[in-house]
XYZ file of C-alpha atoms in Angstrom:
767
model
C 63.015 287.486 -54.846
C 63.835 284.660 -57.196
C 66.162 282.948 -54.754
C 64.399 281.115 -51.943
C 64.997 282.010 -48.319
C 66.273 278.497 -47.675
C 68.913 278.800 -50.408
C 70.019 282.180 -49.108
C 70.249 280.881 -45.551
C 72.745 278.202 -46.617
C 75.169 280.788 -48.017
C 77.698 282.292 -45.655
C 77.785 286.035 -45.306
C 80.478 287.533 -47.526
C 82.843 289.641 -45.458
C 86.121 290.665 -46.969
C 88.297 292.999 -48.996
C 88.055 294.266 -52.545
C 91.283 295.438 -54.116
C 89.362 297.604 -56.538
C 90.933 301.029 -56.279
C 92.688 303.181 -58.882
C 96.410 303.385 -58.154
C 99.435 301.174 -57.625
C 98.254 297.588 -56.976
C 99.390 295.793 -53.842
C 102.385 293.479 -54.021
C 102.371 289.699 -53.696
C 103.785 289.952 -50.181
C 101.163 292.486 -49.138
C 98.347 290.329 -50.440
C 99.688 287.316 -48.582
C 99.825 289.419 -45.423
C 96.274 290.497 -46.206
C 95.087 286.887 -46.242
C 96.728 286.265 -42.873
C 94.916 289.235 -41.359
C 91.636 288.232 -42.957
C 91.889 284.763 -41.442
C 92.688 286.296 -38.062
C 89.646 288.581 -38.271
C 87.292 285.897 -39.576
C 86.945 287.476 -43.044
C 86.336 285.103 -45.912
C 86.469 286.761 -49.353
C 89.040 288.659 -51.412
C 88.078 290.271 -54.726
C 91.002 290.752 -57.107
C 90.101 293.849 -59.159
C 92.938 296.424 -59.160
C 91.925 299.081 -61.690
C 95.524 299.820 -62.667
C 96.501 296.212 -63.333
C 96.363 296.766 -67.057
C 95.510 293.116 -67.830
C 92.505 293.333 -65.528
C 90.881 296.318 -67.266
C 92.591 298.271 -70.030
C 94.167 295.264 -71.834
C 91.803 292.602 -70.557
C 92.205 290.569 -73.759
C 95.911 289.923 -73.125
C 96.735 286.577 -71.562
C 99.133 286.341 -68.626
C 102.740 285.332 -69.200
C 104.361 282.558 -67.188
C 105.682 284.782 -64.410
C 102.302 286.419 -63.978
C 100.570 283.048 -63.910
C 102.984 281.790 -61.262
C 102.234 284.816 -59.067
C 98.490 284.433 -59.518
C 98.689 280.756 -58.687
C 100.678 281.554 -55.546
C 98.004 284.074 -54.554
C 95.157 281.643 -55.134
C 96.905 278.944 -53.099
C 97.795 281.391 -50.311
C 94.184 282.490 -50.047
C 93.002 278.881 -49.913
C 95.455 278.095 -47.122
C 93.943 280.943 -45.087
C 90.337 279.885 -45.792
C 89.784 282.950 -47.960
C 87.782 282.730 -51.192
C 89.850 284.245 -53.992
C 87.534 285.924 -56.506
C 89.151 286.829 -59.809
C 87.513 289.757 -61.605
C 87.785 291.149 -65.119
C 86.557 294.546 -66.328
C 86.020 294.258 -70.091
C 83.431 297.035 -70.337
C 85.685 299.794 -71.669
C 85.815 298.424 -75.186
C 84.205 294.985 -75.430
C 81.817 294.398 -78.301
C 79.196 292.180 -76.710
C 77.985 290.802 -80.045
C 81.485 290.048 -81.341
C 82.282 286.345 -81.040
C 86.032 287.018 -81.043
C 85.714 289.244 -77.967
C 83.508 286.698 -76.220
C 85.990 283.909 -76.979
C 88.914 286.032 -75.743
C 87.056 286.579 -72.473
C 86.534 282.838 -72.120
C 90.205 282.153 -72.813
C 91.286 284.694 -70.184
C 88.939 283.220 -67.557
C 89.987 279.686 -68.489
C 93.614 280.630 -67.949
C 92.880 281.743 -64.382
C 90.556 278.800 -63.732
C 93.365 276.429 -64.656
C 95.467 278.051 -61.927
C 92.993 276.807 -59.336
C 90.587 279.755 -59.140
C 86.947 278.757 -58.603
C 85.286 282.120 -57.940
C 84.865 284.874 -60.538
C 83.405 288.325 -61.199
C 82.619 290.538 -64.176
C 82.681 294.282 -63.548
C 80.992 296.922 -65.712
C 81.501 299.973 -63.508
C 82.789 303.372 -64.648
C 82.040 302.831 -68.358
C 79.725 304.369 -70.948
C 76.101 303.401 -70.454
C 75.162 303.204 -74.140
C 75.611 300.445 -76.684
C 78.165 300.748 -79.458
C 76.957 300.922 -83.030
C 77.985 297.302 -83.526
C 75.912 296.100 -80.559
C 72.827 298.239 -81.135
C 71.550 295.820 -83.779
C 71.882 292.820 -81.463
C 70.705 294.087 -78.058
C 67.874 296.320 -76.905
C 70.028 297.994 -74.220
C 73.405 297.750 -72.553
C 71.723 295.995 -69.622
C 70.532 293.229 -71.972
C 74.026 292.924 -73.441
C 75.699 292.714 -70.017
C 73.209 290.124 -68.761
C 73.692 287.996 -71.874
C 77.491 288.062 -71.596
C 77.535 287.489 -67.823
C 75.068 284.598 -67.969
C 77.133 283.047 -70.768
C 80.371 283.266 -68.721
C 78.635 281.969 -65.591
C 77.414 278.850 -67.342
C 80.644 278.409 -69.321
C 82.632 278.332 -66.057
C 80.342 275.660 -64.628
C 78.139 277.879 -62.457
C 80.710 278.833 -59.820
C 79.486 278.904 -56.233
C 80.399 282.569 -56.071
C 80.074 284.748 -59.162
C 79.824 288.517 -58.753
C 78.409 291.078 -61.161
C 79.081 294.831 -60.868
C 76.536 296.910 -62.812
C 77.085 300.197 -64.607
C 74.429 301.773 -62.394
C 76.084 300.644 -59.180
C 74.658 303.222 -56.754
C 71.456 305.200 -56.371
C 72.995 308.460 -57.585
C 73.990 306.808 -60.884
C 70.607 305.312 -61.692
C 68.613 306.813 -64.585
C 66.281 308.557 -63.982
C 66.176 307.196 -60.412
C 66.344 303.818 -58.703
C 62.606 303.115 -58.720
C 62.267 303.894 -62.445
C 65.614 302.549 -63.670
C 65.034 300.334 -66.704
C 68.653 299.232 -66.383
C 68.173 297.775 -62.895
C 64.803 296.306 -63.816
C 66.437 294.514 -66.734
C 69.239 293.209 -64.513
C 66.660 291.921 -62.033
C 64.712 290.132 -64.746
C 67.475 288.877 -67.047
C 70.548 288.156 -64.869
C 70.758 284.560 -63.637
C 69.375 284.568 -60.062
C 72.431 282.669 -58.771
C 74.763 285.501 -59.791
C 75.458 287.983 -56.990
C 75.027 291.721 -57.436
C 77.489 294.428 -56.264
C 76.184 297.791 -55.013
C 77.885 300.789 -53.329
C 74.787 302.297 -51.695
C 73.185 305.706 -52.223
C 76.418 307.153 -53.618
C 79.807 306.028 -54.887
C 81.135 306.833 -51.407
C 78.101 306.472 -49.164
C 77.928 308.260 -45.844
C 74.974 306.165 -44.701
C 73.445 302.942 -46.013
C 70.005 302.288 -44.574
C 68.000 299.101 -44.310
C 65.184 300.745 -46.287
C 67.474 301.608 -49.220
C 68.817 298.049 -49.347
C 65.313 296.572 -49.266
C 64.403 298.800 -52.209
C 67.304 297.769 -54.423
C 66.921 294.128 -53.355
C 63.322 294.182 -54.551
C 64.316 295.638 -57.919
C 67.255 293.332 -58.709
C 65.501 290.314 -57.158
C 68.418 289.168 -54.987
C 70.300 290.242 -51.847
C 73.091 292.620 -52.814
C 76.745 292.632 -51.809
C 78.045 296.037 -50.759
C 81.215 297.174 -52.504
C 81.996 299.681 -49.768
C 84.123 302.710 -50.656
C 83.920 304.220 -47.170
C 87.699 303.939 -46.679
C 88.720 304.366 -50.342
C 91.093 307.276 -50.909
C 92.019 306.815 -54.569
C 89.919 309.850 -55.538
C 91.902 312.148 -53.204
C 95.462 311.183 -52.443
C 95.800 314.001 -49.914
C 93.532 312.097 -47.537
C 93.826 308.868 -45.575
C 91.021 307.108 -43.697
C 91.779 305.486 -40.359
C 88.335 305.744 -38.782
C 86.063 302.817 -37.860
C 83.432 301.204 -40.054
C 80.385 303.391 -39.525
C 77.123 304.607 -41.030
C 75.751 301.123 -41.653
C 73.389 299.617 -39.041
C 74.183 296.034 -38.077
C 70.610 295.112 -39.045
C 71.882 295.208 -42.635
C 73.638 291.879 -42.133
C 70.302 290.072 -42.361
C 69.412 291.929 -45.573
C 72.696 291.643 -47.479
C 74.627 288.925 -49.241
C 77.781 290.497 -47.874
C 80.173 293.464 -47.628
C 83.543 293.957 -49.312
C 85.582 296.975 -48.235
C 87.508 298.754 -50.985
C 89.987 300.534 -48.708
C 92.952 302.932 -48.839
C 95.523 302.461 -51.576
C 98.159 302.285 -48.814
C 98.035 298.660 -47.715
C 99.356 299.107 -44.178
C 96.780 301.810 -43.454
C 93.859 299.368 -43.752
C 94.164 297.417 -40.520
C 91.412 299.421 -38.815
C 89.071 299.395 -41.815
C 89.268 295.597 -41.944
C 89.224 295.011 -38.197
C 86.164 297.174 -37.562
C 84.267 295.745 -40.549
C 84.875 292.277 -39.110
C 83.543 293.436 -35.739
C 80.520 294.977 -37.445
C 79.736 291.812 -39.394
C 79.247 289.826 -36.183
C 77.796 292.784 -34.233
C 80.147 291.995 -31.388
C 83.651 292.403 -30.017
C 83.749 288.897 -28.587
C 86.131 287.623 -31.267
C 88.481 290.528 -30.783
C 89.916 290.431 -27.250
C 92.472 293.079 -26.444
C 95.929 291.823 -27.319
C 97.579 294.675 -25.449
C 97.813 295.892 -21.892
C 94.467 295.625 -20.045
C 95.070 299.096 -18.653
C 95.260 300.707 -22.061
C 92.075 302.672 -21.399
C 93.512 304.553 -18.475
C 94.894 307.395 -20.554
C 94.762 311.073 -19.750
C 93.667 313.707 -22.178
C 91.377 311.640 -24.364
C 88.073 313.434 -24.646
C 85.007 312.551 -26.645
C 81.918 314.568 -27.444
C 79.393 313.210 -25.017
C 80.770 309.697 -24.717
C 83.853 308.901 -22.679
C 85.179 305.997 -24.686
C 88.484 306.047 -22.875
C 86.873 305.473 -19.523
C 84.903 302.456 -20.627
C 86.714 299.388 -21.883
C 84.699 297.438 -24.484
C 83.277 294.256 -23.039
C 83.589 290.997 -24.863
C 80.338 290.190 -26.619
C 79.095 293.783 -26.513
C 77.165 295.129 -29.480
C 79.016 296.967 -32.199
C 79.899 300.570 -31.373
C 82.127 302.368 -33.911
C 84.117 304.368 -31.352
C 84.729 301.363 -29.126
C 85.500 299.257 -32.185
C 88.175 301.781 -33.131
C 89.870 301.426 -29.745
C 89.701 297.629 -30.050
C 91.235 297.770 -33.532
C 94.005 300.138 -32.447
C 94.789 297.846 -29.518
C 95.315 294.960 -31.934
C 97.152 297.149 -34.432
C 99.687 298.568 -31.991
C 101.915 295.443 -31.890
C 102.055 295.549 -35.714
C 103.713 298.951 -35.500
C 106.586 297.459 -33.512
C 107.336 294.538 -35.817
C 110.656 294.897 -37.633
C 109.505 295.361 -41.202
C 111.460 296.974 -44.032
C 109.930 298.767 -46.971
C 108.987 296.360 -49.763
C 111.313 296.466 -52.715
C 114.574 297.244 -51.021
C 116.174 299.966 -48.938
C 113.768 302.755 -47.958
C 114.434 306.264 -49.162
C 115.152 309.118 -46.822
C 112.064 310.493 -45.104
C 112.586 313.947 -46.554
C 112.689 312.495 -50.067
C 109.567 310.439 -49.396
C 107.692 313.505 -48.221
C 108.518 315.429 -51.339
C 108.842 318.714 -49.500
C 110.763 320.641 -46.925
C 111.315 318.660 -43.720
C 109.610 319.843 -40.543
C 111.940 321.913 -38.379
C 111.174 319.868 -35.283
C 111.589 316.495 -36.947
C 114.099 314.075 -35.489
C 114.870 311.150 -37.786
C 115.924 308.213 -35.674
C 118.275 305.563 -36.999
C 118.140 302.005 -35.679
C 121.127 302.711 -33.443
C 119.439 305.804 -32.044
C 116.306 303.808 -31.327
C 118.316 301.140 -29.608
C 120.026 303.766 -27.503
C 116.685 305.265 -26.650
C 115.327 301.886 -25.593
C 118.311 301.154 -23.400
C 118.496 304.647 -21.931
C 122.114 305.074 -22.959
C 121.658 308.664 -24.054
C 120.864 311.336 -21.533
C 117.972 313.501 -22.646
C 115.704 316.087 -21.143
C 112.311 314.825 -19.898
C 110.638 316.475 -22.906
C 113.024 314.783 -25.318
C 112.576 311.421 -23.621
C 108.807 311.699 -24.038
C 109.332 311.824 -27.789
C 111.017 308.423 -27.684
C 108.426 306.700 -25.510
C 106.478 303.910 -27.228
C 103.178 304.876 -28.776
C 100.155 304.297 -26.564
C 96.721 303.228 -27.743
C 95.432 306.741 -27.256
C 98.370 308.164 -29.242
C 97.273 306.086 -32.209
C 93.609 306.952 -31.624
C 94.620 310.609 -31.902
C 96.222 309.925 -35.292
C 93.093 308.062 -36.377
C 90.943 311.013 -35.331
C 93.014 313.255 -37.604
C 92.416 310.899 -40.548
C 88.948 309.652 -39.792
C 86.285 309.182 -42.476
C 85.296 311.013 -45.683
C 82.357 312.866 -44.157
C 83.540 313.476 -40.619
C 86.584 314.128 -38.484
C 87.329 312.213 -35.322
C 86.196 313.718 -31.992
C 89.613 315.062 -31.002
C 90.265 316.423 -34.497
C 86.878 318.154 -34.505
C 87.666 319.811 -31.187
C 91.059 320.947 -32.480
C 89.544 322.349 -35.678
C 86.739 324.089 -33.805
C 89.256 325.647 -31.434
C 91.440 326.900 -34.297
C 88.442 328.355 -36.114
C 87.278 330.131 -32.995
C 90.714 331.605 -32.375
C 91.149 332.831 -35.952
C 87.616 334.228 -36.191
C 88.016 336.051 -32.873
C 91.292 337.895 -33.398
C 89.146 340.997 -32.926
C 88.952 340.209 -29.204
C 92.610 341.180 -28.925
C 91.968 344.657 -30.302
C 91.372 347.584 -27.989
C 87.862 349.062 -27.928
C 87.778 352.628 -26.569
C 84.181 352.208 -25.490
C 84.849 349.300 -23.154
C 83.981 349.864 -19.500
C 85.639 346.813 -18.048
C 88.545 344.401 -18.461
C 87.732 342.189 -21.451
C 86.751 338.650 -20.554
C 86.919 337.823 -24.249
C 90.647 338.588 -24.365
C 91.255 336.288 -21.384
C 89.178 333.545 -22.996
C 91.102 333.935 -26.259
C 94.479 333.522 -24.553
C 93.248 330.498 -22.564
C 92.108 328.803 -25.746
C 95.290 329.738 -27.598
C 97.398 328.137 -24.860
C 95.224 325.016 -24.982
C 95.573 324.834 -28.784
C 99.351 325.157 -28.513
C 99.434 322.352 -25.924
C 97.371 320.135 -28.229
C 99.728 320.838 -31.122
C 102.767 320.127 -28.927
C 101.238 316.811 -27.883
C 100.549 315.901 -31.517
C 104.133 316.743 -32.417
C 105.366 314.339 -29.739
C 103.018 311.625 -31.035
C 104.344 312.103 -34.585
C 107.927 311.773 -33.344
C 106.985 308.553 -31.582
C 105.395 307.314 -34.790
C 108.542 308.123 -36.784
C 110.506 305.809 -34.482
C 108.405 302.666 -34.997
C 110.346 299.628 -36.274
C 107.700 298.835 -38.945
C 109.276 300.988 -41.624
C 106.916 299.785 -44.358
C 103.951 301.110 -42.417
C 105.813 304.295 -41.535
C 106.769 305.148 -45.094
C 103.260 304.557 -46.406
C 101.725 306.925 -43.857
C 104.540 309.367 -43.119
C 103.716 311.999 -45.740
C 100.112 312.260 -44.550
C 100.966 312.493 -40.862
C 103.890 314.846 -41.239
C 101.881 317.117 -43.531
C 99.232 317.309 -40.832
C 101.839 318.280 -38.228
C 103.465 320.824 -40.553
C 100.165 322.520 -41.342
C 99.140 322.579 -37.698
C 102.524 324.139 -36.942
C 101.714 326.925 -39.414
C 98.287 327.467 -37.835
C 99.798 327.457 -34.347
C 102.431 330.003 -35.380
C 99.792 332.193 -37.006
C 97.699 332.159 -33.822
C 100.728 332.882 -31.636
C 101.749 335.720 -33.933
C 98.423 337.412 -33.313
C 98.482 336.760 -29.589
C 101.988 338.048 -28.869
C 103.517 341.442 -29.669
C 103.687 341.324 -33.450
C 107.123 341.630 -35.028
C 107.640 344.070 -37.856
C 107.584 341.334 -40.434
C 104.276 339.571 -40.981
C 104.475 335.775 -41.320
C 102.313 335.453 -44.465
C 102.958 338.126 -47.077
C 101.667 337.591 -50.591
C 104.279 336.019 -52.841
C 106.702 335.067 -50.066
C 105.427 331.571 -49.320
C 107.435 328.474 -50.071
C 105.730 326.102 -52.551
C 104.739 323.591 -49.871
C 102.519 326.173 -48.128
C 99.934 326.181 -50.930
C 99.164 322.643 -52.088
C 97.500 321.541 -55.290
C 99.154 323.625 -58.004
C 97.082 324.307 -61.121
C 94.392 321.844 -60.037
C 93.811 323.746 -56.819
C 93.611 327.031 -58.731
C 90.849 325.642 -60.937
C 89.004 324.146 -57.960
C 88.951 327.530 -56.233
C 86.789 328.763 -59.113
C 83.996 326.393 -58.097
C 81.343 327.451 -55.581
C 82.225 324.465 -53.386
C 85.785 325.790 -53.013
C 85.169 329.475 -52.251
C 82.985 331.586 -50.051
C 79.650 332.590 -51.581
C 78.059 335.445 -49.701
C 75.207 335.787 -52.153
C 73.467 332.652 -51.006
C 71.797 331.732 -47.788
C 73.767 328.531 -47.145
C 77.348 328.746 -45.905
C 79.905 325.944 -45.830
C 81.838 325.679 -42.560
C 83.743 322.490 -43.375
C 82.071 319.628 -41.519
C 79.217 321.957 -40.452
C 76.983 324.438 -42.284
C 74.181 326.799 -41.384
C 71.249 328.486 -43.064
C 69.359 331.663 -42.288
C 65.656 331.602 -43.122
C 62.467 333.436 -42.248
C 60.882 332.720 -38.891
C 57.836 330.428 -38.853
C 55.249 330.251 -36.098
C 56.279 326.635 -35.483
C 59.764 327.885 -34.500
C 58.566 329.746 -31.399
C 59.386 327.058 -28.811
C 62.910 326.599 -30.171
C 63.486 330.357 -30.344
C 62.384 330.656 -26.723
C 64.768 327.814 -25.863
C 67.652 329.787 -27.418
C 66.673 332.770 -25.254
C 66.814 330.608 -22.127
C 70.216 329.178 -23.083
C 71.696 332.673 -23.484
C 69.661 334.724 -20.959
C 72.227 334.820 -18.152
C 74.885 336.856 -19.995
C 75.057 334.220 -22.793
C 74.857 331.361 -20.325
C 72.012 328.937 -19.684
C 69.485 330.414 -17.262
C 67.236 327.369 -16.877
C 68.034 327.008 -13.176
C 67.611 330.721 -12.508
C 64.246 330.954 -14.255
C 62.821 328.148 -12.167
C 59.042 328.267 -12.442
C 59.081 330.870 -15.218
C 60.531 328.910 -18.188
C 59.086 331.275 -20.832
C 60.203 334.490 -19.161
C 63.464 334.799 -21.111
C 61.706 334.409 -24.444
C 58.904 336.775 -23.431
C 61.349 339.509 -22.416
C 63.897 339.131 -25.214
C 61.876 338.369 -28.310
C 58.206 337.812 -27.492
C 56.962 341.247 -28.597
C 59.056 341.103 -31.767
C 57.657 337.692 -32.743
C 54.118 338.864 -32.087
C 54.212 342.101 -34.071
C 57.204 341.809 -36.429
C 57.349 338.104 -37.309
C 57.819 338.942 -40.994
C 61.099 340.640 -40.061
C 62.457 337.793 -37.923
C 64.972 335.175 -39.038
C 66.184 331.922 -37.540
C 69.627 330.344 -37.835
C 69.945 326.566 -38.224
C 72.990 324.321 -38.277
C 73.153 320.553 -38.739
C 71.992 320.049 -35.143
C 68.895 322.225 -35.539
C 67.800 325.756 -34.683
C 70.619 327.505 -32.853
C 69.880 331.216 -33.051
C 67.700 334.015 -34.327
C 67.717 337.666 -35.370
C 64.502 339.559 -34.640
C 64.053 343.025 -36.110
C 61.633 345.908 -35.633
C 62.108 348.301 -38.582
C 60.874 351.177 -36.418
C 62.348 351.125 -32.923
C 60.056 354.005 -31.901
C 56.964 351.984 -32.748
C 58.441 348.937 -31.024
C 59.166 350.797 -27.773
C 55.636 352.235 -27.791
C 54.085 348.825 -28.471
C 56.182 347.163 -25.809
C 55.173 349.630 -23.123
C 51.514 350.038 -24.039
C 50.608 346.473 -25.089
C 53.260 343.872 -24.383
C 54.178 344.864 -20.822
C 50.539 344.787 -19.583
C 50.140 341.441 -21.289
C 53.159 340.046 -19.431
C 51.959 341.403 -16.106
C 48.677 339.634 -16.711
C 50.371 336.422 -17.847
C 52.599 336.273 -14.786
C 49.826 337.529 -12.482
C 51.864 340.471 -11.238
C 50.272 342.980 -8.900
C 53.313 344.521 -7.229
C 53.759 348.130 -8.275
C 57.466 348.352 -8.854
C 59.102 351.513 -10.116
C 60.062 351.148 -13.762
C 63.767 351.044 -14.419
C 64.718 349.360 -11.121
C 67.818 347.221 -11.488
C 67.938 343.554 -10.559
C 69.817 342.584 -7.427
C 72.863 340.384 -8.121
C 73.678 337.611 -7.859
C 70.430 335.958 -8.903
C 69.975 332.366 -7.735
C 66.235 331.853 -8.315
C 63.679 334.374 -9.552
C 61.017 335.496 -7.138
C 57.749 337.203 -8.029
C 59.341 340.572 -7.279
C 62.308 339.690 -9.492
C 59.988 338.924 -12.394
C 58.268 342.260 -11.889
C 61.589 344.100 -11.978
C 62.703 342.186 -15.054
C 59.578 343.155 -16.947
C 59.361 346.760 -15.820
C 63.052 347.487 -16.474
C 63.312 345.837 -19.882
C 63.351 348.959 -22.059
C 64.541 352.451 -21.119
C 64.034 355.610 -23.124
C 66.402 356.075 -26.062
C 67.446 359.446 -27.435
C 65.886 360.713 -30.667
C 69.365 361.074 -32.159
C 69.835 357.322 -31.888
C 66.388 356.590 -33.298
C 67.074 358.835 -36.255
C 70.504 357.481 -37.142
C 69.815 353.825 -36.245
C 66.030 353.511 -36.713
C 65.742 349.715 -36.419
C 65.801 347.638 -33.239
C 67.381 344.167 -33.280
C 67.785 341.243 -30.922
C 70.313 338.558 -31.931
C 70.858 335.389 -29.920
C 73.084 332.466 -30.919
C 73.827 329.490 -28.706
C 77.576 329.725 -27.900
C 79.809 327.468 -29.986
C 77.261 326.632 -32.694
C 78.076 328.974 -35.630
C 80.501 331.783 -36.364
C 79.262 335.239 -35.479
C 81.306 336.975 -38.183
C 79.770 334.914 -41.001
C 76.292 335.373 -39.548
C 76.559 339.143 -39.217
C 77.713 339.523 -42.829
C 74.616 337.690 -43.977
C 72.286 339.491 -41.570
C 73.641 342.870 -42.602
C 72.838 342.102 -46.223
C 69.364 340.840 -45.369
C 68.571 343.864 -43.192
C 70.073 346.272 -45.700
C 67.918 344.751 -48.448
C 64.836 345.500 -46.327
C 65.581 349.209 -46.491
C 67.055 349.773 -43.038
C 69.841 352.344 -42.810
C 70.923 351.184 -39.362
C 69.828 349.395 -36.222
C 70.612 349.337 -32.524
C 70.061 347.190 -29.474
C 70.209 347.544 -25.700
C 72.043 345.405 -23.163
C 72.462 345.719 -19.378
C 75.758 347.331 -18.416
C 76.867 344.257 -16.431
C 76.353 341.822 -19.329
C 80.010 341.483 -20.268
C 79.761 338.373 -22.457
C 76.749 339.746 -24.325
C 78.649 342.956 -24.980
C 81.544 340.952 -26.446
C 79.060 339.034 -28.581
C 77.560 342.171 -30.099
C 81.049 343.586 -30.625
C 81.814 340.449 -32.651
C 78.740 341.209 -34.772
C 80.247 344.556 -35.678
C 78.133 346.808 -33.453
C 79.755 349.742 -31.657
C 79.030 351.467 -28.365
C 77.033 354.702 -28.873
C 75.859 355.068 -25.264
C 77.456 358.500 -24.894
C 74.840 359.871 -27.289
C 72.093 358.914 -24.814
C 71.664 360.740 -21.551
C 70.215 359.076 -18.479
C 71.116 355.459 -19.322
C 72.961 354.553 -16.137
C 72.309 350.812 -16.316
C 72.289 350.278 -20.086
C 74.637 350.205 -23.055
C 73.379 351.130 -26.524
C 75.105 349.315 -29.377
C 74.491 350.235 -33.000
C 75.496 349.473 -36.580
C 75.060 351.592 -39.683
C 74.074 349.885 -42.938
C 74.884 352.805 -45.199
C 76.848 351.439 -48.124
């Protein structure tokens, strides 16, 4: 790098906020509040770059009038009072002619005007513009990179080499480099031609980067010959105003601090929604929570009902000085944010509109709009209410707000509680079939009981969310409320629809269905014409012709089995061997027995007809097929069974077809013998003729949706020429029977005589 390590070490790490989004710029009062929060959090830099301030970008040549200069001067002074560096940015790239002296002089005049107001830090931004030179400039510069470097260096020296001068390139992330980052002539030119004292802005691998790795930063640093400053769009929502991001700063290891010049968060357009984005970035920048002691009740962690996937954040209060952990940082930030919700704060610009008008749609039926007098009465207990009603007027707890944050988390992931809620709803909707009667059932359906249990739990979760939203509606900080109300109430309204839809299926259905085509109110289907066009794209609709299926935050693929998959396939067998429950403890000293019995012979002789199912967590299931069940049964009895007896050193002569004694706590040698010898009974020729294939399907519970998988498998198996397939399960395997029912197989046991301990399930593939 051109800049020495000693020079870099003397510079403080940039940590701050970039007002660089598209949309309504923040007000003077909001920016002053921003500086106060930045000082409180230890943040040091504010970049003024609102895309829709027309004198910043579209009409950059126009000078400010007196009122505008007074406001800018007030901002600059306010930032200085809070020890925040105010960086003024211009974006002339839309139409500047780099070789035109009039344009260059206008740029100098505009920067001079702001410099005379007391500003000492500047930036030139060339993002989101054409990457080719105009006809007028093509005779003066070899490339647009040369033109931008020439202009930026000129402004940097003209302004007296400011201590902080930022440059935003046209290729500002890896995905926008041409042809790629390593071969980008643009970046190479910037690295060689831009003054080494000018700092370089970069958004990471993408415009909105899910992860930013140390390796990727080292690569771009080497090319541009200086440490980069991250313009971080993780919490930006200007590209989708139906979303809000309240999750913690995440996806960036703290080791980046030593590799970067700094980080500026370009957050939500809604000012009041950015407390957590700023707070957690500040925690991240120091890799500690020591500067952020809880400003709320020390017992805030002792909250019921807060669950996390694998990590009980609620049960473990963050310790001062502990290393940065996004989930703990979120709780810390919410703890500091909670008092802000109860500050008396009116909406900027005058009297707030009615909530229903703000929402722009039909009000929720359960909504209770509380006036100030009602809130006062609630606080004093003057009104007599039911216990349920009183709960709705309780103050918000930390975990109430964490729940809201989970619902509006980050661009690429939902919060833990939101993920659980979504997974539950998907399971309920995809398993409506469990409520239907199956004539072939031989027992009381456990699946129906499970469905009702989960439906009740989902309803309870929705009811709790509804209470939390009512509590939020009653906060005194009306400015914060009105900025976030439409998002939060839309979430509650849509969950109410989902809850009603689930209840409608679970209770005796009325004559009138709740969702008939053409009857919906306009707020049910959002997006209008734009949404109609988006549904035409493959990312917006189901695509059964491919092998990859979008499940929202998760996806899965089905591919051919490879020999290297055997251990993982056997692991799936173990996890589902005990009637779709983990049998690791039962198998004891025979860890491969489940795989050997369920799929071993199929993998050995029919590997070319076996498929594995993978989700984002890895291999989670398989479908193994023998095109000829007759050949498979013969092979299993004549070759595979003797091989297993040899492998497990079995000498006991046990009568074939003997049933296992239940319950099983730990397999003995005799148990293993019975398992092997009773694996496959004789199947009637009628079955073999109508359903000639044999199939074994195992999927770890909760990983992917059976209905989507079976549609894909049916197409794959049908393409192989099969006209039908069947499988066998023990008669006491209730959960496994439900699983195969969900795959669309039906009970054809009555066609087979002499199968006292088995159920035959089959599916025809005739089109």
